[in-house]
Amino acid sequence: MDAVSELKSNRQFGLLVLPGDGIGPEIVDQALRIVAWFGDYLGVRFNIEQALVGGASIDEHGEPITETVMEKALRADAVLFGAVGGPKWDHLPRAVRPEMGILRLRKDLDLFANLRPAVNFPEIVGASSLRPELVDSIDIMIVRESTSGVYFGEPRGIKTDEKGLRSAVDTQAYSETEIERVCRAAFEIARRRGSRLCSVDKANVMETGVLWRSVVTEIGQEYADVELSHMYADNCAMQLLREPKQFDVIVTDNLFGDILSDEAAALSGSLGLLPSATLDMADPKRPRRALYEPIHGTAPDIAGKGIANPLASILSFGMCLEYSLNEPAAAGMLKQSINRALAQGLRTADIAVFGEEVVSGEAITDAILAGLDEVTAGTQKALQS
Ligand code: NAD
């Protein structure tokens, strides 16, 4: 049996594909070519179902996600999501807008750990807003709590008093259980990477921060092999710009995670490069449910032209390889092939600098697939000689 065949184990994996709107379908189409390649390589049978979400679902069914699609999502091993929204649906009331499709998925699937990597591909280090020596080879994973905190806390609202003056309230609330489960997931992720975890809070001024710090410190005792540090959120915002390479994994609450992960994203360069995973890590070693999606939106300005960068969607599938399929080596191969395509000078418009030739999303995917074929052909040759 050759090396490739040996890797084949005939695993089954249910993948629900929700391309959504705008550039969603075209980037997901390219990612599915990569899924097919790895299905063959790893011997995984991907049982793929495609369905509508967002504006596409509103047009067809009058709602951003149907019960049938929700049931499929609950049954699937993972969801590969494109993006939703666009000017066509902007006039609709908030409760029935395309974005409610993704919010409902995150909530009903209880996807409480949002993972946002900030990595830099050596070949396009110039796309970052920071100097190359600060960001070359950064590899940060931000784990954000995503189902609780100030975006969900009650009471909330705006009221007007008898004098006609308005006041507003939001509530930041966390239970010990909510903190514990996301921190445990972060410790497990740190263990698979550089074994360093920085917990970010505002324990100096917020009660939720005091509890957060105390819970993460307690759990840290079970993870003696992971170096735990603490940082205030304002300092973290500064350190990400001053010395981003000091970080391996960052874990933080919903609000700080929202802000810090966008800041870290800017270190990588284009939006078209950034994947994400949102996981239910009730078992911290393996996600029970998972949603993989690029962080960018539907890019209505370039939709339908074939020029959208598919790398964020392809890298989102890379995260699926790593976390849901537990195939970190395969995810590494994929990243190498992407870097190889970039080294050949292939650039979509969003990452090209002046004078560089611009190619389509399909062409860059062709190059990644050719790179993957080359790596496996090389491995087989080495094994035969
Ligand atoms: P956007 O991310 O869609 O686009 C911002 C800019 O980045 C645009 O110039 C766009 O052309 C470019 N861009 C984004 N992705 C790209 C890619 N893969 N390749 C090349 N260029 C890319 O953000 P926006 O313009 O603020 O939002 C457009 C729509 O997307 C809105 O309706 C918004 O609500 C929605 N949105 C959806 C999600 C989601 O589904 N998760 C996230 C963000 C925005």
Short mmCIF file of C-alpha atoms and ligand atoms in Angstrom, two decimals:
data_model
loop_
_atom_site.label_atom_id
_atom_site.label_comp_id
_atom_site.label_asym_id
_atom_site.label_seq_id
_atom_site.Cartn_x
_atom_site.Cartn_y
_atom_site.Cartn_z
CA MET A 1 0.00 0.00 0.00
CA ASP A 2 1.43 3.44 -0.88
CA ALA A 3 1.67 6.32 1.60
CA VAL A 4 -1.38 8.11 0.29
CA SER A 5 -3.56 5.00 0.35
CA GLU A 6 -2.37 4.28 3.87
CA LEU A 7 -3.66 7.63 4.97
CA LYS A 8 -7.09 6.74 3.67
CA SER A 9 -9.42 5.68 6.41
CA ASN A 10 -12.83 6.07 4.77
CA ARG A 11 -14.09 8.49 7.38
CA GLN A 12 -17.42 10.20 6.77
CA PHE A 13 -17.86 13.89 7.44
CA GLY A 14 -21.12 15.83 7.09
CA LEU A 15 -20.42 19.29 5.68
CA LEU A 16 -23.27 21.75 5.30
CA VAL A 17 -22.30 24.42 2.78
CA LEU A 18 -24.07 27.78 3.04
CA PRO A 19 -22.59 30.10 0.38
CA GLY A 20 -24.93 33.07 1.07
CA ASP A 21 -24.82 36.28 -0.96
CA GLY A 22 -22.53 38.52 -3.02
CA ILE A 23 -19.07 36.96 -3.38
CA GLY A 24 -20.10 34.15 -0.96
CA PRO A 25 -20.97 31.61 -3.69
CA GLU A 26 -17.84 32.28 -5.80
CA ILE A 27 -15.34 31.99 -2.93
CA VAL A 28 -17.08 28.92 -1.51
CA ASP A 29 -16.99 27.29 -4.98
CA GLN A 30 -13.20 27.61 -4.93
CA ALA A 31 -12.98 26.32 -1.35
CA LEU A 32 -15.04 23.26 -2.39
CA ARG A 33 -12.39 22.36 -4.98
CA ILE A 34 -9.90 22.21 -2.07
CA VAL A 35 -12.37 20.17 0.01
CA ALA A 36 -12.61 17.64 -2.85
CA TRP A 37 -8.81 17.39 -3.07
CA PHE A 38 -8.40 16.71 0.66
CA GLY A 39 -11.33 14.28 0.63
CA ASP A 40 -9.38 12.21 -1.86
CA TYR A 41 -6.05 12.66 -0.13
CA LEU A 42 -7.23 11.85 3.38
CA GLY A 43 -9.82 9.26 2.40
CA VAL A 44 -12.55 11.32 4.02
CA ARG A 45 -15.95 11.07 2.43
CA PHE A 46 -17.40 14.57 2.65
CA ASN A 47 -21.18 14.30 2.59
CA ILE A 48 -21.84 17.76 1.24
CA GLU A 49 -25.23 19.43 1.31
CA GLN A 50 -25.71 22.97 0.03
CA ALA A 51 -28.47 25.29 1.20
CA LEU A 52 -29.57 28.92 1.15
CA VAL A 53 -28.89 31.47 3.84
CA GLY A 54 -29.11 35.25 4.18
CA GLY A 55 -30.54 37.31 1.33
CA ALA A 56 -30.69 34.27 -0.96
CA SER A 57 -32.95 32.53 1.57
CA ILE A 58 -35.08 35.67 2.06
CA ASP A 59 -35.66 35.84 -1.71
CA GLU A 60 -36.68 32.19 -1.89
CA HIS A 61 -38.37 31.52 1.46
CA GLY A 62 -39.01 34.94 3.02
CA GLU A 63 -36.67 34.34 5.97
CA PRO A 64 -32.86 34.48 6.42
CA ILE A 65 -32.64 30.82 7.44
CA THR A 66 -35.33 28.16 7.42
CA GLU A 67 -36.05 25.53 10.09
CA THR A 68 -35.03 22.84 7.59
CA VAL A 69 -31.60 24.42 7.15
CA MET A 70 -31.24 24.84 10.92
CA GLU A 71 -31.95 21.13 11.35
CA LYS A 72 -29.33 20.28 8.72
CA ALA A 73 -26.83 22.52 10.56
CA LEU A 74 -27.53 20.80 13.87
CA ARG A 75 -26.93 17.40 12.23
CA ALA A 76 -23.78 18.36 10.29
CA ASP A 77 -20.26 17.84 11.57
CA ALA A 78 -19.43 21.34 10.38
CA VAL A 79 -20.84 24.26 8.42
CA LEU A 80 -18.81 26.00 5.71
CA PHE A 81 -20.26 29.49 5.42
CA GLY A 82 -19.67 32.20 2.80
CA ALA A 83 -21.08 35.62 3.69
CA VAL A 84 -24.51 37.26 3.87
CA GLY A 85 -26.07 40.64 3.20
CA GLY A 86 -26.05 43.41 0.64
CA PRO A 87 -27.85 46.59 -0.44
CA LYS A 88 -30.81 44.63 -1.84
CA TRP A 89 -31.92 43.71 1.71
CA ASP A 90 -30.75 46.81 3.62
CA HIS A 91 -34.28 48.26 3.87
CA LEU A 92 -35.64 45.25 5.80
CA PRO A 93 -36.27 45.44 9.56
CA ARG A 94 -33.39 44.11 11.69
CA ALA A 95 -35.24 40.95 12.78
CA VAL A 96 -35.55 39.64 9.21
CA ARG A 97 -32.29 40.88 7.71
CA PRO A 98 -29.76 38.47 6.15
CA GLU A 99 -27.37 38.81 9.15
CA MET A 100 -29.98 37.13 11.37
CA GLY A 101 -29.18 33.89 9.52
CA ILE A 102 -25.63 33.78 10.88
CA LEU A 103 -26.64 35.04 14.33
CA ARG A 104 -29.24 32.29 14.63
CA LEU A 105 -26.70 29.65 13.59
CA ARG A 106 -24.17 30.84 16.18
CA LYS A 107 -26.80 30.96 18.93
CA ASP A 108 -28.71 27.73 18.27
CA LEU A 109 -25.54 25.74 17.69
CA ASP A 110 -24.15 27.21 20.95
CA LEU A 111 -20.90 28.18 19.21
CA PHE A 112 -19.27 29.88 22.17
CA ALA A 113 -15.60 29.94 21.12
CA ASN A 114 -14.74 32.18 18.20
CA LEU A 115 -11.24 31.58 16.85
CA ARG A 116 -9.64 34.28 14.75
CA PRO A 117 -6.06 33.69 13.62
CA ALA A 118 -3.79 36.55 12.65
CA VAL A 119 -1.04 35.13 10.49
CA ASN A 120 1.21 36.69 7.97
CA PHE A 121 2.20 35.01 4.73
CA PRO A 122 5.88 35.82 4.14
CA GLU A 123 5.27 36.51 0.46
CA ILE A 124 2.89 39.40 1.11
CA VAL A 125 4.26 40.80 4.33
CA GLY A 126 4.11 44.24 2.69
CA ALA A 127 0.29 44.13 2.75
CA SER A 128 0.33 44.73 6.53
CA SER A 129 -0.04 48.20 7.94
CA LEU A 130 2.97 47.58 10.23
CA ARG A 131 6.65 47.40 9.32
CA PRO A 132 7.62 43.96 7.90
CA GLU A 133 10.08 43.18 10.72
CA LEU A 134 7.25 43.54 13.27
CA VAL A 135 4.79 41.23 11.51
CA ASP A 136 6.78 38.74 9.45
CA SER A 137 5.88 35.23 10.61
CA ILE A 138 3.37 36.35 13.25
CA ASP A 139 1.03 33.53 14.20
CA ILE A 140 -1.54 34.63 16.79
CA MET A 141 -4.80 32.91 17.66
CA ILE A 142 -7.46 35.00 19.34
CA VAL A 143 -10.14 33.00 21.18
CA ARG A 144 -13.16 35.19 21.83
CA GLU A 145 -16.12 34.21 23.97
CA SER A 146 -19.02 34.66 21.56
CA THR A 147 -22.37 33.82 23.15
CA SER A 148 -22.43 35.95 26.30
CA GLY A 149 -21.11 39.19 27.79
CA VAL A 150 -22.29 42.69 27.11
CA TYR A 151 -23.84 41.91 23.70
CA PHE A 152 -26.36 39.60 25.37
CA GLY A 153 -26.62 40.78 29.01
CA GLU A 154 -29.93 41.99 30.47
CA PRO A 155 -31.17 44.57 31.25
CA ARG A 156 -30.45 46.53 28.12
CA GLY A 157 -32.24 49.34 26.34
CA ILE A 158 -32.79 53.04 25.98
CA LYS A 159 -35.41 54.82 28.08
CA THR A 160 -36.67 58.38 28.32
CA ASP A 161 -37.43 59.95 31.71
CA GLU A 162 -40.25 62.33 32.58
CA LYS A 163 -38.08 65.33 31.56
CA GLY A 164 -37.58 63.81 28.12
CA LEU A 165 -33.90 62.89 28.78
CA ARG A 166 -32.74 59.58 27.39
CA SER A 167 -30.48 57.09 29.14
CA ALA A 168 -29.11 53.77 27.90
CA VAL A 169 -27.96 50.62 29.61
CA ASP A 170 -26.05 47.49 28.54
CA THR A 171 -25.12 44.75 30.96
CA GLN A 172 -21.81 42.93 31.05
CA ALA A 173 -22.48 39.61 32.81
CA TYR A 174 -20.55 36.34 32.86
CA SER A 175 -21.13 33.16 34.80
CA GLU A 176 -18.28 31.00 36.01
CA THR A 177 -19.42 28.23 33.65
CA GLU A 178 -19.31 30.52 30.61
CA ILE A 179 -15.80 31.69 31.46
CA GLU A 180 -14.58 28.21 32.27
CA ARG A 181 -15.66 26.55 29.03
CA VAL A 182 -14.07 29.12 26.72
CA CYS A 183 -10.87 29.26 28.77
CA ARG A 184 -10.59 25.48 28.76
CA ALA A 185 -10.93 25.52 24.96
CA ALA A 186 -8.19 28.18 24.80
CA PHE A 187 -5.84 26.13 27.00
CA GLU A 188 -6.35 23.10 24.73
CA ILE A 189 -5.66 25.21 21.64
CA ALA A 190 -2.52 26.69 23.26
CA ARG A 191 -1.35 23.17 24.05
CA ARG A 192 -1.49 22.28 20.33
CA ARG A 193 0.49 25.40 19.40
CA GLY A 194 3.19 27.32 21.29
CA SER A 195 1.82 26.52 24.79
CA ARG A 196 1.47 30.18 25.76
CA LEU A 197 -1.89 31.68 26.72
CA CYS A 198 -2.49 35.35 27.47
CA SER A 199 -5.82 36.03 29.18
CA VAL A 200 -7.10 39.55 28.56
CA ASP A 201 -9.54 41.39 30.87
CA LYS A 202 -10.13 44.63 32.76
CA ALA A 203 -9.84 43.16 36.25
CA ASN A 204 -8.61 46.56 37.45
CA VAL A 205 -12.02 48.19 36.86
CA MET A 206 -14.65 45.49 36.14
CA GLU A 207 -16.14 42.80 38.38
CA THR A 208 -16.53 40.45 35.40
CA GLY A 209 -12.78 40.94 34.86
CA VAL A 210 -12.03 39.93 38.48
CA LEU A 211 -14.10 36.74 38.06
CA TRP A 212 -12.58 36.07 34.62
CA ARG A 213 -9.04 36.30 35.98
CA SER A 214 -9.83 34.14 38.98
CA VAL A 215 -11.48 31.36 36.89
CA VAL A 216 -8.75 31.27 34.24
CA THR A 217 -6.09 31.11 36.98
CA GLU A 218 -7.86 28.18 38.65
CA ILE A 219 -8.12 26.24 35.37
CA GLY A 220 -4.51 27.09 34.62
CA GLN A 221 -3.48 24.80 37.46
CA GLU A 222 -4.71 21.84 35.37
CA TYR A 223 -2.56 23.01 32.45
CA ALA A 224 0.89 23.27 34.03
CA ASP A 225 2.45 22.79 30.56
CA VAL A 226 0.81 26.00 29.27
CA GLU A 227 2.39 29.30 30.33
CA LEU A 228 -0.47 31.56 31.45
CA SER A 229 -0.16 35.33 31.59
CA HIS A 230 -2.70 38.12 32.15
CA MET A 231 -2.97 41.47 30.43
CA TYR A 232 -5.39 44.38 30.65
CA ALA A 233 -7.35 44.89 27.43
CA ASP A 234 -6.07 48.43 26.83
CA ASN A 235 -2.47 47.28 27.17
CA CYS A 236 -3.17 44.34 24.84
CA ALA A 237 -4.49 46.75 22.19
CA MET A 238 -1.16 48.58 22.39
CA GLN A 239 1.05 45.47 22.58
CA LEU A 240 -0.57 44.03 19.43
CA LEU A 241 0.80 47.01 17.53
CA ARG A 242 4.08 47.37 19.45
CA GLU A 243 5.26 43.76 19.58
CA PRO A 244 2.72 41.33 18.09
CA LYS A 245 5.18 38.44 18.04
CA GLN A 246 5.02 38.15 21.84
CA PHE A 247 1.57 36.49 21.52
CA ASP A 248 0.66 32.86 20.86
CA VAL A 249 -2.97 32.41 22.01
CA ILE A 250 -5.11 35.19 23.48
CA VAL A 251 -8.38 34.42 25.28
CA THR A 252 -10.84 37.15 26.10
CA ASP A 253 -14.50 38.08 26.45
CA ASN A 254 -16.97 38.95 23.73
CA LEU A 255 -16.49 42.74 23.65
CA PHE A 256 -12.69 42.85 23.98
CA GLY A 257 -12.41 39.93 21.56
CA ASP A 258 -14.49 41.74 18.96
CA ILE A 259 -12.19 44.76 19.04
CA LEU A 260 -8.83 43.02 19.48
CA SER A 261 -9.46 40.43 16.76
CA ASP A 262 -10.21 43.18 14.23
CA GLU A 263 -7.06 44.98 15.29
CA ALA A 264 -5.03 41.77 14.93
CA ALA A 265 -6.63 41.25 11.50
CA ALA A 266 -5.05 44.46 10.29
CA LEU A 267 -1.63 42.94 11.01
CA SER A 268 -2.20 40.36 8.27
CA GLY A 269 -3.14 42.74 5.50
CA SER A 270 -6.18 42.07 3.33
CA LEU A 271 -9.60 41.05 4.59
CA GLY A 272 -9.56 38.48 1.80
CA LEU A 273 -6.96 36.45 3.74
CA LEU A 274 -8.66 36.02 7.08
CA PRO A 275 -10.55 32.90 8.11
CA SER A 276 -12.41 32.14 11.33
CA ALA A 277 -13.93 29.25 13.21
CA THR A 278 -16.74 29.37 15.75
CA LEU A 279 -16.93 26.23 17.82
CA ASP A 280 -18.96 24.46 20.43
CA MET A 281 -16.08 23.04 22.45
CA ALA A 282 -18.17 21.38 25.18
CA ASP A 283 -15.54 18.67 24.88
CA PRO A 284 -12.46 20.96 24.87
CA LYS A 285 -10.44 18.46 22.84
CA ARG A 286 -12.75 18.36 19.84
CA PRO A 287 -15.54 20.65 18.62
CA ARG A 288 -19.01 19.13 18.84
CA ARG A 289 -20.34 21.64 16.32
CA ALA A 290 -18.44 24.08 14.19
CA LEU A 291 -18.90 26.89 11.71
CA TYR A 292 -16.06 27.99 9.45
CA GLU A 293 -16.26 31.28 7.57
CA PRO A 294 -14.14 34.13 6.24
CA ILE A 295 -14.31 37.30 8.32
CA HIS A 296 -15.07 39.48 5.31
CA GLY A 297 -18.55 40.30 4.06
CA THR A 298 -20.26 39.90 0.70
CA ALA A 299 -18.20 42.60 -1.09
CA PRO A 300 -21.10 43.74 -3.33
CA ASP A 301 -18.69 46.06 -5.20
CA ILE A 302 -16.85 43.10 -6.78
CA ALA A 303 -19.44 40.30 -6.65
CA GLY A 304 -19.98 38.22 -9.78
CA LYS A 305 -16.73 39.29 -11.46
CA GLY A 306 -14.63 36.28 -10.44
CA ILE A 307 -12.01 38.54 -8.89
CA ALA A 308 -12.76 37.95 -5.19
CA ASN A 309 -9.92 36.47 -3.17
CA PRO A 310 -10.94 32.92 -2.14
CA LEU A 311 -8.05 32.48 0.33
CA ALA A 312 -10.06 33.38 3.47
CA SER A 313 -12.66 30.78 2.53
CA ILE A 314 -9.99 28.21 1.65
CA LEU A 315 -8.18 28.92 4.95
CA SER A 316 -11.50 28.56 6.77
CA PHE A 317 -11.64 25.01 5.41
CA GLY A 318 -8.00 24.72 6.58
CA MET A 319 -9.25 25.44 10.11
CA CYS A 320 -11.87 22.71 9.62
CA LEU A 321 -9.05 20.31 8.74
CA GLU A 322 -7.20 21.30 11.88
CA TYR A 323 -10.01 21.48 14.44
CA SER A 324 -12.92 19.30 13.25
CA LEU A 325 -10.93 16.67 11.37
CA ASN A 326 -7.89 16.78 13.65
CA GLU A 327 -5.55 16.90 10.65
CA PRO A 328 -3.05 19.67 11.51
CA ALA A 329 -0.48 18.30 9.06
CA ALA A 330 -2.99 18.57 6.20
CA ALA A 331 -3.81 22.14 7.29
CA GLY A 332 -0.06 22.86 7.22
CA MET A 333 0.22 21.46 3.69
CA LEU A 334 -2.58 23.74 2.59
CA LYS A 335 -0.88 26.83 4.05
CA GLN A 336 2.38 25.84 2.34
CA SER A 337 0.64 25.52 -1.00
CA ILE A 338 -0.97 28.93 -0.55
CA ASN A 339 2.40 30.46 0.19
CA ARG A 340 3.85 28.71 -2.85
CA ALA A 341 1.11 30.21 -5.06
CA LEU A 342 1.85 33.64 -3.60
CA ALA A 343 5.59 33.09 -4.14
CA GLN A 344 4.83 32.48 -7.82
CA GLY A 345 3.48 36.02 -7.90
CA LEU A 346 -0.20 35.12 -8.08
CA ARG A 347 -2.27 37.91 -6.57
CA THR A 348 -5.95 38.80 -6.55
CA ALA A 349 -6.62 42.54 -6.76
CA ASP A 350 -6.97 43.05 -2.99
CA ILE A 351 -3.40 41.87 -2.26
CA ALA A 352 -1.64 43.09 -5.41
CA VAL A 353 0.61 46.11 -5.14
CA PHE A 354 1.22 48.57 -7.96
CA GLY A 355 2.58 46.88 -11.07
CA GLU A 356 1.77 43.30 -10.03
CA GLU A 357 -0.31 41.18 -12.38
CA VAL A 358 -3.79 40.44 -11.04
CA VAL A 359 -5.40 37.01 -11.42
CA SER A 360 -8.86 35.57 -10.76
CA GLY A 361 -9.95 33.61 -7.69
CA GLU A 362 -10.11 30.52 -9.87
CA ALA A 363 -6.52 30.95 -11.09
CA ILE A 364 -5.10 31.24 -7.58
CA THR A 365 -7.04 28.11 -6.56
CA ASP A 366 -5.65 26.29 -9.64
CA ALA A 367 -2.14 27.14 -8.41
CA ILE A 368 -2.88 25.92 -4.87
CA LEU A 369 -4.19 22.61 -6.24
CA ALA A 370 -1.13 22.25 -8.46
CA GLY A 371 1.05 22.87 -5.38
CA LEU A 372 -0.79 20.20 -3.40
CA ASP A 373 -0.39 17.71 -6.28
CA GLU A 374 3.31 18.50 -6.42
CA VAL A 375 3.83 17.97 -2.67
CA THR A 376 2.11 14.57 -2.75
CA ALA A 377 3.94 13.53 -5.95
CA GLY A 378 7.22 14.49 -4.22
CA THR A 379 6.33 12.44 -1.13
CA GLN A 380 5.48 9.39 -3.23
CA LYS A 381 8.71 9.72 -5.21
CA ALA A 382 10.77 10.01 -2.01
CA LEU A 383 9.06 6.90 -0.60
CA GLN A 384 9.69 4.91 -3.79
CA SER A 385 13.40 5.76 -4.03
P1 NAD B 1 -16.90 43.60 3.02
O1 NAD B 1 -16.00 42.77 3.85
O2 NAD B 1 -17.92 42.88 2.24
O3 NAD B 1 -16.03 44.49 2.01
C1 NAD B 1 -15.10 45.48 2.44
C2 NAD B 1 -14.07 45.74 1.31
O4 NAD B 1 -13.19 44.62 1.21
C3 NAD B 1 -14.73 45.89 -0.08
O5 NAD B 1 -14.00 46.83 -0.82
C4 NAD B 1 -14.56 44.52 -0.70
O6 NAD B 1 -14.48 44.54 -2.12
C5 NAD B 1 -13.25 44.04 -0.08
N1 NAD B 1 -13.25 42.57 0.08
C6 NAD B 1 -13.92 41.86 1.02
N2 NAD B 1 -13.71 40.55 0.85
C7 NAD B 1 -12.89 40.43 -0.22
C8 NAD B 1 -12.32 39.32 -0.91
N3 NAD B 1 -12.55 38.04 -0.53
N4 NAD B 1 -11.55 39.56 -1.99
C9 NAD B 1 -11.30 40.81 -2.39
N5 NAD B 1 -11.81 41.91 -1.78
C10 NAD B 1 -12.59 41.72 -0.71
O7 NAD B 1 -17.59 44.65 4.03
P2 NAD B 1 -18.75 45.70 3.74
O8 NAD B 1 -18.58 46.32 2.39
O9 NAD B 1 -18.78 46.55 4.95
O10 NAD B 1 -20.10 44.84 3.76
C11 NAD B 1 -20.78 44.38 2.59
C12 NAD B 1 -21.93 43.50 3.03
O11 NAD B 1 -21.45 42.34 3.70
C13 NAD B 1 -22.91 44.19 4.01
O12 NAD B 1 -24.22 43.84 3.66
C14 NAD B 1 -22.53 43.61 5.35
O13 NAD B 1 -23.61 43.60 6.25
C15 NAD B 1 -22.12 42.19 4.97
N6 NAD B 1 -21.21 41.52 5.92
C16 NAD B 1 -21.43 40.22 6.14
C17 NAD B 1 -20.59 39.51 6.99
C18 NAD B 1 -20.85 38.04 7.21
O14 NAD B 1 -21.62 37.45 6.47
N7 NAD B 1 -20.22 37.40 8.17
C19 NAD B 1 -19.48 40.14 7.57
C20 NAD B 1 -19.25 41.48 7.28
C21 NAD B 1 -20.13 42.18 6.44
#
